[in-house]
Coordinates of C-alpha atoms in Angstrom, one line a residue:
X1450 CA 104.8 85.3 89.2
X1451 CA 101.2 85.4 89.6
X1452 CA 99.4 88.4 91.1
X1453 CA 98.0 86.6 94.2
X1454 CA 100.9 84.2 94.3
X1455 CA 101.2 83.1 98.3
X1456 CA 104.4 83.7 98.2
X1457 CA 104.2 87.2 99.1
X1458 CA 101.3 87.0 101.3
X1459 CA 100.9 84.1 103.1
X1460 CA 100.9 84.8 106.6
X1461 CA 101.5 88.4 106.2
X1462 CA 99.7 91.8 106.3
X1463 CA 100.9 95.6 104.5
X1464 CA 101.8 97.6 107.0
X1465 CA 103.9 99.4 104.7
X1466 CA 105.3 96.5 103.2
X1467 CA 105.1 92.5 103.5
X1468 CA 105.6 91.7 106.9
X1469 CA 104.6 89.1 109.4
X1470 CA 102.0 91.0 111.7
X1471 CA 101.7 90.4 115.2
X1472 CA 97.8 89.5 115.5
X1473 CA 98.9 85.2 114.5
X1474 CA 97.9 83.8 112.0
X1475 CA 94.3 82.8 110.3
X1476 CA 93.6 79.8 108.2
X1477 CA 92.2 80.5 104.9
X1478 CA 89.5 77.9 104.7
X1479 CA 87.6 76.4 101.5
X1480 CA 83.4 76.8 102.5
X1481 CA 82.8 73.7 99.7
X1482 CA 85.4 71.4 101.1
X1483 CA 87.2 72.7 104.4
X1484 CA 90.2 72.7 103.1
X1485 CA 93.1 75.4 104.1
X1486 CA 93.8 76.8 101.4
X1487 CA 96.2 78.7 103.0
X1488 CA 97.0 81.1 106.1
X1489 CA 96.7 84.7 106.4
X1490 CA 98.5 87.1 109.1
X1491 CA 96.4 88.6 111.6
X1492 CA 96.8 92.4 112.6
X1493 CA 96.9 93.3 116.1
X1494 CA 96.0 96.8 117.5
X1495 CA 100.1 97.8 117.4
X1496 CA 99.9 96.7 114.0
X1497 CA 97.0 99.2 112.9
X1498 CA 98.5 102.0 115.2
X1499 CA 101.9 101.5 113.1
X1500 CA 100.1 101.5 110.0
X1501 CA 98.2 104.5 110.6
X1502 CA 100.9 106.6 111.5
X1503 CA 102.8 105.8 108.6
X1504 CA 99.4 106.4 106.4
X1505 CA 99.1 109.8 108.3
X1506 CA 102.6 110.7 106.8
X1507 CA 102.1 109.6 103.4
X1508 CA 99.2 111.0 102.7
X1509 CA 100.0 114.4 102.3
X1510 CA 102.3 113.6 99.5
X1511 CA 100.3 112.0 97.8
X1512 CA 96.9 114.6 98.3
X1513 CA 99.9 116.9 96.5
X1514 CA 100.5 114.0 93.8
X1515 CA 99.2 115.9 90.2
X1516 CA 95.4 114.6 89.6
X1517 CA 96.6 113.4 86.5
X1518 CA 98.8 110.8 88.3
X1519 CA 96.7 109.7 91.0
X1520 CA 93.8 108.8 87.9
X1521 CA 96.5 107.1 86.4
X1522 CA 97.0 104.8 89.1
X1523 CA 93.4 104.2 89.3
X1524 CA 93.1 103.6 85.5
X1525 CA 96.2 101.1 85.7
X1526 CA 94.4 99.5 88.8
X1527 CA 91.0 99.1 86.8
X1528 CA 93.1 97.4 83.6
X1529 CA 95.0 95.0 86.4
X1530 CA 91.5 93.6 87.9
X1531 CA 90.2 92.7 84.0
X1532 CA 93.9 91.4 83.1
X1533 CA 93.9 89.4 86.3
X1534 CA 90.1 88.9 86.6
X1535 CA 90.4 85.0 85.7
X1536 CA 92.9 84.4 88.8
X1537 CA 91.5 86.8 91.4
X1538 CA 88.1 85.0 90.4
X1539 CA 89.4 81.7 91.3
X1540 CA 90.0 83.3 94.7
X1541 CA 86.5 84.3 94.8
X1542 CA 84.8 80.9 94.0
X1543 CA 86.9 78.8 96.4
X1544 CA 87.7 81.3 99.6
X1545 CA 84.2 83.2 99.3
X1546 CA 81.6 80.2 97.8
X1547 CA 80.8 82.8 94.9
X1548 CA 79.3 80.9 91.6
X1549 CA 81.9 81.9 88.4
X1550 CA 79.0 84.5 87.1
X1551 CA 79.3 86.3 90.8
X1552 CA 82.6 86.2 90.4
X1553 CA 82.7 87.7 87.3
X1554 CA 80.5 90.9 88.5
X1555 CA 83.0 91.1 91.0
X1556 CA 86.2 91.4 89.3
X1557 CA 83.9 93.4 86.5
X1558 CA 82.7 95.8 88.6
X1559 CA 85.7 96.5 90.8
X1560 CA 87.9 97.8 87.1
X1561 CA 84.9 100.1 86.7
X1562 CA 84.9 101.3 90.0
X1563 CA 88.9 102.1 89.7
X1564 CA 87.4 104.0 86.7
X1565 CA 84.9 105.8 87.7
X1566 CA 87.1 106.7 91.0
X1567 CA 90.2 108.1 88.6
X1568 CA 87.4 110.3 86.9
X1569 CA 86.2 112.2 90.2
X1570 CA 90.2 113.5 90.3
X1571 CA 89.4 116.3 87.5
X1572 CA 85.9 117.0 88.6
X1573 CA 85.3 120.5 90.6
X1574 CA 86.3 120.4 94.2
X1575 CA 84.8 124.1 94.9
X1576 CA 82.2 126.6 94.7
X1577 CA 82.4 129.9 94.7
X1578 CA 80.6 132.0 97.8
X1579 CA 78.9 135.3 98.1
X1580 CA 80.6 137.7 100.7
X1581 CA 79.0 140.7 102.3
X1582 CA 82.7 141.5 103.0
X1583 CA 85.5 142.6 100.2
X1584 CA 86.8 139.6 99.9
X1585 CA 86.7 136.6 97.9
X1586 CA 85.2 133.4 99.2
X1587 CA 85.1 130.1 98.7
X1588 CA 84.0 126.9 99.5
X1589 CA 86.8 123.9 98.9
X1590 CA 86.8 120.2 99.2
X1591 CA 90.0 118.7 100.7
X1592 CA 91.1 115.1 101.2
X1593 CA 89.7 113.9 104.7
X1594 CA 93.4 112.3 105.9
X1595 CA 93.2 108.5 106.2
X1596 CA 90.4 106.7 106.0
X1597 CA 89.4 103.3 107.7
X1598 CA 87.7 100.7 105.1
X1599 CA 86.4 97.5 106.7
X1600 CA 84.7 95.0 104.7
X1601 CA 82.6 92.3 104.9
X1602 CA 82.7 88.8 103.3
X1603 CA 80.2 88.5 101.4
X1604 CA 80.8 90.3 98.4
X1605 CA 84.6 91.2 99.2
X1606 CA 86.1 92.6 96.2
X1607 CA 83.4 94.8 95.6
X1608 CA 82.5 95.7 98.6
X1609 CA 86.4 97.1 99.3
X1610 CA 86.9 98.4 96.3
X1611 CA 84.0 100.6 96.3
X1612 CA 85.7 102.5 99.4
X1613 CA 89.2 102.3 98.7
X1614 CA 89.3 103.1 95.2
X1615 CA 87.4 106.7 95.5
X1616 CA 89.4 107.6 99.0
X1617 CA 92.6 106.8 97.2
X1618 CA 91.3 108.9 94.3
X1619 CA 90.4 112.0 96.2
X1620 CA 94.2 112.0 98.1
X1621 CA 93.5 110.1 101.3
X1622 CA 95.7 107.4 102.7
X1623 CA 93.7 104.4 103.1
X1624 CA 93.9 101.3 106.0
X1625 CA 91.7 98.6 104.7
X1626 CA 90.3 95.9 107.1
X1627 CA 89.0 92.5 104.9
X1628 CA 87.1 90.3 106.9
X1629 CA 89.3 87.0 107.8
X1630 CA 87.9 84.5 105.6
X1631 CA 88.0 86.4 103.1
X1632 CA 91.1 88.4 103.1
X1633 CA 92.9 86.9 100.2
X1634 CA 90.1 87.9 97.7
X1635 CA 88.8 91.1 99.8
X1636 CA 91.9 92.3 100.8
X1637 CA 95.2 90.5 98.9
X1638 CA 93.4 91.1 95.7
X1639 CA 93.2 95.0 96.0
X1640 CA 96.4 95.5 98.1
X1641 CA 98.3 93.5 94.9
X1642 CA 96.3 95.2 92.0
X1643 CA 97.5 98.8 93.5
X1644 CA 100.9 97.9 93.8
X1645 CA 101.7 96.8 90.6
X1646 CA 99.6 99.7 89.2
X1647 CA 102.3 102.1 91.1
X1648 CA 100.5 103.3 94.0
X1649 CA 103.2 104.7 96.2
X1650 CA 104.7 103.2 99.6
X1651 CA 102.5 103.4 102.8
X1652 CA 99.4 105.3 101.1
X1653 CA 97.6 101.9 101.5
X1654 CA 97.5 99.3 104.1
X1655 CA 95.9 95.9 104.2
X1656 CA 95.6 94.6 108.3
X1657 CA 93.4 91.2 108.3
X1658 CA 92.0 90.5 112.0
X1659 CA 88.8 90.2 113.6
X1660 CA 86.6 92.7 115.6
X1661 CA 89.6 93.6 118.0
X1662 CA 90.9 94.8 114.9
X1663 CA 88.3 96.8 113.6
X1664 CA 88.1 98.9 116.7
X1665 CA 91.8 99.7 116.7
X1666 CA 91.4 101.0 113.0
X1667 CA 88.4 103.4 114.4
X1668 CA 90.1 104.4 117.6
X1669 CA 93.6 105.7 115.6
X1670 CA 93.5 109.0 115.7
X1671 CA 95.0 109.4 112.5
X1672 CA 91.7 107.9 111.2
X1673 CA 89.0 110.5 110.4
X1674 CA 86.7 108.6 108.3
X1675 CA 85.3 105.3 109.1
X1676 CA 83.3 103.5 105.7
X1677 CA 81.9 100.5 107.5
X1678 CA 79.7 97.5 105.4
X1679 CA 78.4 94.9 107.8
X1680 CA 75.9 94.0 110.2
X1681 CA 73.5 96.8 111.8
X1682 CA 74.5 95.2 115.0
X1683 CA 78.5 95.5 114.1
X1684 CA 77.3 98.8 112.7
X1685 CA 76.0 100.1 115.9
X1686 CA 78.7 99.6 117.4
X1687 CA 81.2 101.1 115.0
X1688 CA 79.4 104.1 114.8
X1689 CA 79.2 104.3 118.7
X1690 CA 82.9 104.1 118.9
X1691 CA 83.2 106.4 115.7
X1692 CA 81.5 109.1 117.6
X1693 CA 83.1 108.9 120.8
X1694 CA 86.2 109.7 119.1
X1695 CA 84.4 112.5 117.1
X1696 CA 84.9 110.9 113.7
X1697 CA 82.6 110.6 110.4
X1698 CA 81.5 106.7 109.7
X1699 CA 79.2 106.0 107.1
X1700 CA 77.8 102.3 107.8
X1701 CA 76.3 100.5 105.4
X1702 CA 74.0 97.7 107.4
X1703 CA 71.4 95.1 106.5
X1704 CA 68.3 94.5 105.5
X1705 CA 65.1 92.9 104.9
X1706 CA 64.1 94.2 101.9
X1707 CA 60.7 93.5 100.1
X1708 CA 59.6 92.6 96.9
X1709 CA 56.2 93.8 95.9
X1710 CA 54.4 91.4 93.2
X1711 CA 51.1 93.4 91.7
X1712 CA 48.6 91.1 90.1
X1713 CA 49.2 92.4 87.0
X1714 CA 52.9 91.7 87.1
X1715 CA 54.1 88.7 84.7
X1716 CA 53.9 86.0 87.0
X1717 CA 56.2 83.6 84.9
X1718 CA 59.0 86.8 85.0
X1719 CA 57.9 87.2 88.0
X1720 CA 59.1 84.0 89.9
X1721 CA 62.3 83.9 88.0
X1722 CA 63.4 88.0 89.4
X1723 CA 62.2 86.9 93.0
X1724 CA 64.5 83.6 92.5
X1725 CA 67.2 85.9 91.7
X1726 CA 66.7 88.3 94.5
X1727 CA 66.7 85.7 97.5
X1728 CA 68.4 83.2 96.0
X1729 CA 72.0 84.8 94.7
X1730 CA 74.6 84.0 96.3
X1731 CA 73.3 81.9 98.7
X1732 CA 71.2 85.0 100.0
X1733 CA 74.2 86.6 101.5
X1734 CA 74.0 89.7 100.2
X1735 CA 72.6 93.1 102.2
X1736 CA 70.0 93.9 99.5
X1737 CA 68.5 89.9 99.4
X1738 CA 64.9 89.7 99.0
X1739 CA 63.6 88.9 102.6
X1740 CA 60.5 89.4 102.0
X1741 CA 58.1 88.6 99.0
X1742 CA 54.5 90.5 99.2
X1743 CA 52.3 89.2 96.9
X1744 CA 48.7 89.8 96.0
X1745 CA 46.3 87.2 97.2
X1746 CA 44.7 86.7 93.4
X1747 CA 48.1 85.6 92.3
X1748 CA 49.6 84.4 95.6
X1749 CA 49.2 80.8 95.7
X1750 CA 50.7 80.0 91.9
X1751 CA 53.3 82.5 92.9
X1752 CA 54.3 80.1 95.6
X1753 CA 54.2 76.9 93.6
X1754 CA 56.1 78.5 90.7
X1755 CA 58.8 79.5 93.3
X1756 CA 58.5 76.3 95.1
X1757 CA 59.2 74.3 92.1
X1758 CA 62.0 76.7 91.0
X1759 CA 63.8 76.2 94.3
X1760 CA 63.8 72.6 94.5
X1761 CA 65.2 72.1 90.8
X1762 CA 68.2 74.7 91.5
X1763 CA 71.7 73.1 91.6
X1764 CA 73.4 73.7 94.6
X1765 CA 77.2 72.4 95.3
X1766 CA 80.8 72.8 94.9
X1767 CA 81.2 76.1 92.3
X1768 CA 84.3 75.5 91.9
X1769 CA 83.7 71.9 90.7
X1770 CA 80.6 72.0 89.5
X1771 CA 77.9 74.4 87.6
X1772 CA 75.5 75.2 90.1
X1773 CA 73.2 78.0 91.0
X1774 CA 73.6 77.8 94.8
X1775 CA 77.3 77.6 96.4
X1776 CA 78.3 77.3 100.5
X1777 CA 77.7 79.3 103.0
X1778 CA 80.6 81.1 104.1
X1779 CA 80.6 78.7 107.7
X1780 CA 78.8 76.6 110.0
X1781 CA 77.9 79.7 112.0
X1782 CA 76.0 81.2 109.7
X1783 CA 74.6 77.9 108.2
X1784 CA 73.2 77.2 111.6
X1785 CA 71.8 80.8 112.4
X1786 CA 69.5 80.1 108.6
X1787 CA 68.7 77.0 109.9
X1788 CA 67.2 78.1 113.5
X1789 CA 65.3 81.1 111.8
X1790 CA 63.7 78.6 109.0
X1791 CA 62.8 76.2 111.8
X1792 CA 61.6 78.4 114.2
X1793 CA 59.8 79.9 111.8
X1794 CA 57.8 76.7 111.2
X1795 CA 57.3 76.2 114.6
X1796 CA 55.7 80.2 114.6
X1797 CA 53.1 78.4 111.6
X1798 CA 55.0 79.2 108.5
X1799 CA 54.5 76.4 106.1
X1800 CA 57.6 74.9 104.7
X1801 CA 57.3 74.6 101.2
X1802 CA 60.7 73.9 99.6
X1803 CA 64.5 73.3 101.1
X1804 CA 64.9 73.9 104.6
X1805 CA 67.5 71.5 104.5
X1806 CA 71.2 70.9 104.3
X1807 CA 74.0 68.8 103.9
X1808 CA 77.3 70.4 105.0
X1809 CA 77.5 73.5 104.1
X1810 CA 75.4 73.5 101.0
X1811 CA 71.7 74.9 102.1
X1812 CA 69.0 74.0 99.9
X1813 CA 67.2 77.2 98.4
X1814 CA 63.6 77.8 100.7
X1815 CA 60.0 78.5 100.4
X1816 CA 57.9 79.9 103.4
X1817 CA 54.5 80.5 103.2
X1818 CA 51.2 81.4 105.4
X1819 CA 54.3 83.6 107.3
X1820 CA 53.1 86.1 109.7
X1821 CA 55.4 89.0 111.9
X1822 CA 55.5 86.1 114.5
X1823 CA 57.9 84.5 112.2
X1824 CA 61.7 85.4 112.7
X1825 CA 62.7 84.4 109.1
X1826 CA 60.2 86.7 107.7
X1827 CA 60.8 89.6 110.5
X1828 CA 64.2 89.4 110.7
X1829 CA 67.2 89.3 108.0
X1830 CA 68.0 86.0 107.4
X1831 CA 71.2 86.7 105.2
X1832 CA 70.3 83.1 103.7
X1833 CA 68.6 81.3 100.4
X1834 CA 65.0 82.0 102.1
X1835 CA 62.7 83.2 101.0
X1836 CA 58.9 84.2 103.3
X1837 CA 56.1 84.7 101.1
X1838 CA 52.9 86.7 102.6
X1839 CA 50.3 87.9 100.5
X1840 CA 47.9 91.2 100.4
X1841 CA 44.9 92.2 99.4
X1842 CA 45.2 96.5 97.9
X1843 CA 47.8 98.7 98.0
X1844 CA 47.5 100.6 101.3
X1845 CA 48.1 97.1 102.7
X1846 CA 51.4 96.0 100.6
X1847 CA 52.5 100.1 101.7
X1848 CA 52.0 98.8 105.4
X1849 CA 53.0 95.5 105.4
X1850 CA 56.6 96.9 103.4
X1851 CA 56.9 99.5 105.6
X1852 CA 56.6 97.7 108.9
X1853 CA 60.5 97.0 109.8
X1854 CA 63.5 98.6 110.9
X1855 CA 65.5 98.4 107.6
X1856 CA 65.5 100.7 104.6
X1857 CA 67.7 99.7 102.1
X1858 CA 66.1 98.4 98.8
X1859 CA 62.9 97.7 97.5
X1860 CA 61.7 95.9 94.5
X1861 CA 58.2 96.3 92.9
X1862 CA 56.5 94.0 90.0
X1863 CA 53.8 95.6 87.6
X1864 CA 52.3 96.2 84.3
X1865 CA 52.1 99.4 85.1
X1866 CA 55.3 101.1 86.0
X1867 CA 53.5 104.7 87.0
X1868 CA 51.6 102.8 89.7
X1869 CA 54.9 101.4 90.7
X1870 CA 56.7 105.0 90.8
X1871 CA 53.6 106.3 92.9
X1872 CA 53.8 103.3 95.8
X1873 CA 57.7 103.2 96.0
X1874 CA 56.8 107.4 96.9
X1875 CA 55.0 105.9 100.2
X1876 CA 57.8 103.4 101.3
X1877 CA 61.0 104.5 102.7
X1878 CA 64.2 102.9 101.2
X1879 CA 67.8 103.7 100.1
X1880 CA 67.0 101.8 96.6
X1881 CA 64.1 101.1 94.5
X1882 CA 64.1 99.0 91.2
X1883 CA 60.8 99.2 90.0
X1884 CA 60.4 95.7 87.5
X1885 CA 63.2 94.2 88.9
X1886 CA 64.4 92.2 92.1
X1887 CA 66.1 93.8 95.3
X1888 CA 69.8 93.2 94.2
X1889 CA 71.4 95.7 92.1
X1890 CA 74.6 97.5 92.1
X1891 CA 76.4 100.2 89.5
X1892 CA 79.6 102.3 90.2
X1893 CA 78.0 105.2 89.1
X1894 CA 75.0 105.3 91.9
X1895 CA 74.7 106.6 94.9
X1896 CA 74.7 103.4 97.1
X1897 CA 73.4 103.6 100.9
X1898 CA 70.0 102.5 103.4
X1899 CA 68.1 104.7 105.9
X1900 CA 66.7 103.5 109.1
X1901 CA 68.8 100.2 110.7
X1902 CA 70.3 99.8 107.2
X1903 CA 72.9 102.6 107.1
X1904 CA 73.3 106.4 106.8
X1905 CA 72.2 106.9 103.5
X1906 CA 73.8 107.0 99.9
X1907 CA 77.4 107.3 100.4
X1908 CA 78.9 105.4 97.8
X1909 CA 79.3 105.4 93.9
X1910 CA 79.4 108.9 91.7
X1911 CA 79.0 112.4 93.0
X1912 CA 78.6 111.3 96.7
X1913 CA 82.1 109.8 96.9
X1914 CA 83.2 113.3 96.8
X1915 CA 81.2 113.9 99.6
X1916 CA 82.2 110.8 101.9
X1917 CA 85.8 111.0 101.4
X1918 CA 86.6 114.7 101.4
X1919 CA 86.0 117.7 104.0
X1920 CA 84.8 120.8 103.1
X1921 CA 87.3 123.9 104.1
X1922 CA 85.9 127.6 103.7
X1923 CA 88.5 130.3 102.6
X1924 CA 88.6 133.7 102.1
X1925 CA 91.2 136.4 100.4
X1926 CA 91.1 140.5 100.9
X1927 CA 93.5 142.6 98.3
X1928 CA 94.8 144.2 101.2
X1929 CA 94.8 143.5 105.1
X1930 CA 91.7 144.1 107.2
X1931 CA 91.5 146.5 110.0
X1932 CA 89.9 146.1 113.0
X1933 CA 88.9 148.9 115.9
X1934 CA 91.5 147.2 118.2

């Protein structure tokens, strides 16, 4: 049987096992075609309460589990996603619109994120503390309980797996949230890859639903950790309700991130990295390129480079056809990239490539002469656009980058990479890829935005330890203390 074969999921959810959940059911819909691929069950807020108490009683088991076993697990689950990574890419092209390469990354870098997770087991958990008093103390990290993971759709594998492996690692229980039209690939995918790799009964949970959903999962009060990757708006919100209820939640959010283009930056390089950066993916990604600032000497060709780029860039069916561009995930969204690009225009931004679409397929797109007053250049698009304004020295790029609400990556083209290291020092971001575009992403880096992007680098490495554990103090006397009374 195959790893994802419907038969065990279709119209179900894990709570605790396979089992028809009580939320109804969800079509699992095709972006290139329409098509219903299938049908998903839908979690309802009995559903996630169930689930969490039966995470709550697992968990201790399984913080007690040798470290030696629980990296096992993850090692087993990072060899399933390569041995699997043809099939579960499949997934990916046709429920998420991802091109086979971004599907690749996905199913690539969700085996080394089940390694890098099974390698935190046997690092130290502990210092050792000074005492004024005769004792020995000390510091200790401890699983945080059960933690809440929901996901977006955009990058879905990755963006699950990047919460759920290291929690599992570190000895929490784990209820994972996928968003709905992409459950099979963000959710299915990881809930089957950890079963076969031996991960015990009721340590994780998959519950598929919609926003109802979500705040069920952050209102259990089994649930002390929230790891949220969404919208700032969703985010708000989430981190709102995660407070009321006195509970960490570290939100990854969006952003409008800017590439900076110096004129000594290699222009033909150049065009092809900011390409990349709003382009990918259809430009649904947190870290796209929403902004391109480039110097005036260079600004024009820089636009009729891109311009000419954009219009010869396939875009179609990837699952038919080799393209560069795929769907976007639905009319919704389509039409939100539409309304920005066209009002926009109507704001004076000149349209110099796409701004068209048939379907769902959005031709790539060129703005120029954009000012603030424009929302596809103020705002985050989360589409295959890309606003180009120019500027004249360096204190005006710093300005111009600096002038939004987001902080979450920032990319900066030059011949001299000192100069590069000195201006990213003035602008405030999560990420900076100095000589390279806006979008990256390793296992091994701490991952996070400040400002309306997020509360700072919580995932990947070291700082998994820190978002998925608590810290408990201890002490120990040779003998009893004695008090005056």
């Amino acid at each position: 049987m195959a790893l994802l074969d419907p038969v065990l999921w279709s119209g179900k959810a894990v709570i605790g096992t396979w089992t028809t959940p009580a939320g109804g059911m969800a079509p699992v819909v095709e972006p290139a075609t329409g098509a219903v691929l299938d049908v998903i069950g839908l979690s309802s807020a009995d559903d996630v309460s169930t689930a969490a108490e039966r995470a709550a009683r697992a968990q201790p088991t399984w913080a007690h589990t040798p470290y030696s076993e629980r990296a096992a697990v993850l090692r087993r689950a990072g060899d399933l996603f390569t041995r699997h990574s043809e099939e579960i890419q499949r997934w990916l092209v046709r429920e998420a619109g991802s091109i086979p390469g971004k599907a690749a990354f996905e199913t690539a870098t969700a085996a080394q994120e089940c390694y890098e997770a099974a390698a935190l087991v046997s690092r130290p958990i502990g210092d050792l503390l000074p005492s004024a008093e005769p004792r020995l103390s000390f510091a200790r990290r401890v699983p945080a309980g059960v933690v809440g993971v929901i996901a977006p759709f955009n990058v879905p594998l990755v963006l699950g797996i990047r919460s759920v492996a290291p929690a599992l690692a570190l000895g929490n229980a784990v209820l994972l949230k996928p968003d709905v039209r992409t459950a099979v690939s963000g959710g299915v995918a990881i809930m089957r890859v950890f079963q076969e790799a031996g991960l015990p009964a009721d340590v994780l949970h998959l519950l598929p639903g919609g926003a109802d959903t979500g705040a069920a999962l952050v209102a259990a009060p089994q649930v002390r950790v929230v790891s949220f990757t969404g919208s700032t708006a969703a985010g708000r919100k989430v981190g709102a309700m995660a407070a009321e209820h006195l509970k960490r939640a570290h939100l990854e959010l969006g952003g409008n991130s800017a590439l900076i283009v110096l004129p000594d930056a290699d222009l033909d390089k150049a065009v092809s990295t900011a390409a990349w950066g709003s382009f990918f993916h259809q430009g649904q990604v947190c870290m796209s390129t929403g902004r391109h600032l480039v110097h005036a000497s260079i600004a024009d060709e820089y636009i009729e480079r891109l311009a000419q780029k954009a219009e010869h860039l396939p875009v179609g069916n990837p699952d038919k056809e080799q393209v560069a561009l795929g769907p976007i995930i639905d009319s919704g969204q389509r039409d939100k990239i539409h309304s920005l690009v066209g009002s926009s225009v109507q704001a004076g931004a000149r349209l110099v490539a796409g701004g068209t679409y048939q379907d769902l397929f959005y031709r790539p797109t060129v703005l120029a002469d954009v000012t603030d007053a424009c929302p596809a250049y103020a705002e985050e698009v989360f589409g295959p656009v890309a606003p180009v304004r120019s500027f004249s020295n360096l204190d005006e790029a710093v300005a111009l980058a600096t002038a939004t609400t987001y902080g979450l990556s920032l990319g900066i083209l030059t011949g001299d990479v000192m100069r590069g290291f000195d201006l990213a020092e003035r602008i405030p971001t999560g990420l900076v890829h100095i000589n390279d575009q806006t979008v990256n992403d390793e296992a091994v880096a701490p991952f996070g935005g400040v400002a309306a992007s997020g509360t700072g680098s919580r995932f990947g490495g070291a700082a998994n330890i820190e978002a998925f554990t608590e810290t408990r103090w201890i002490t120990a006397r040779s003998t009893q203390a004695s008090y005056p009374f």
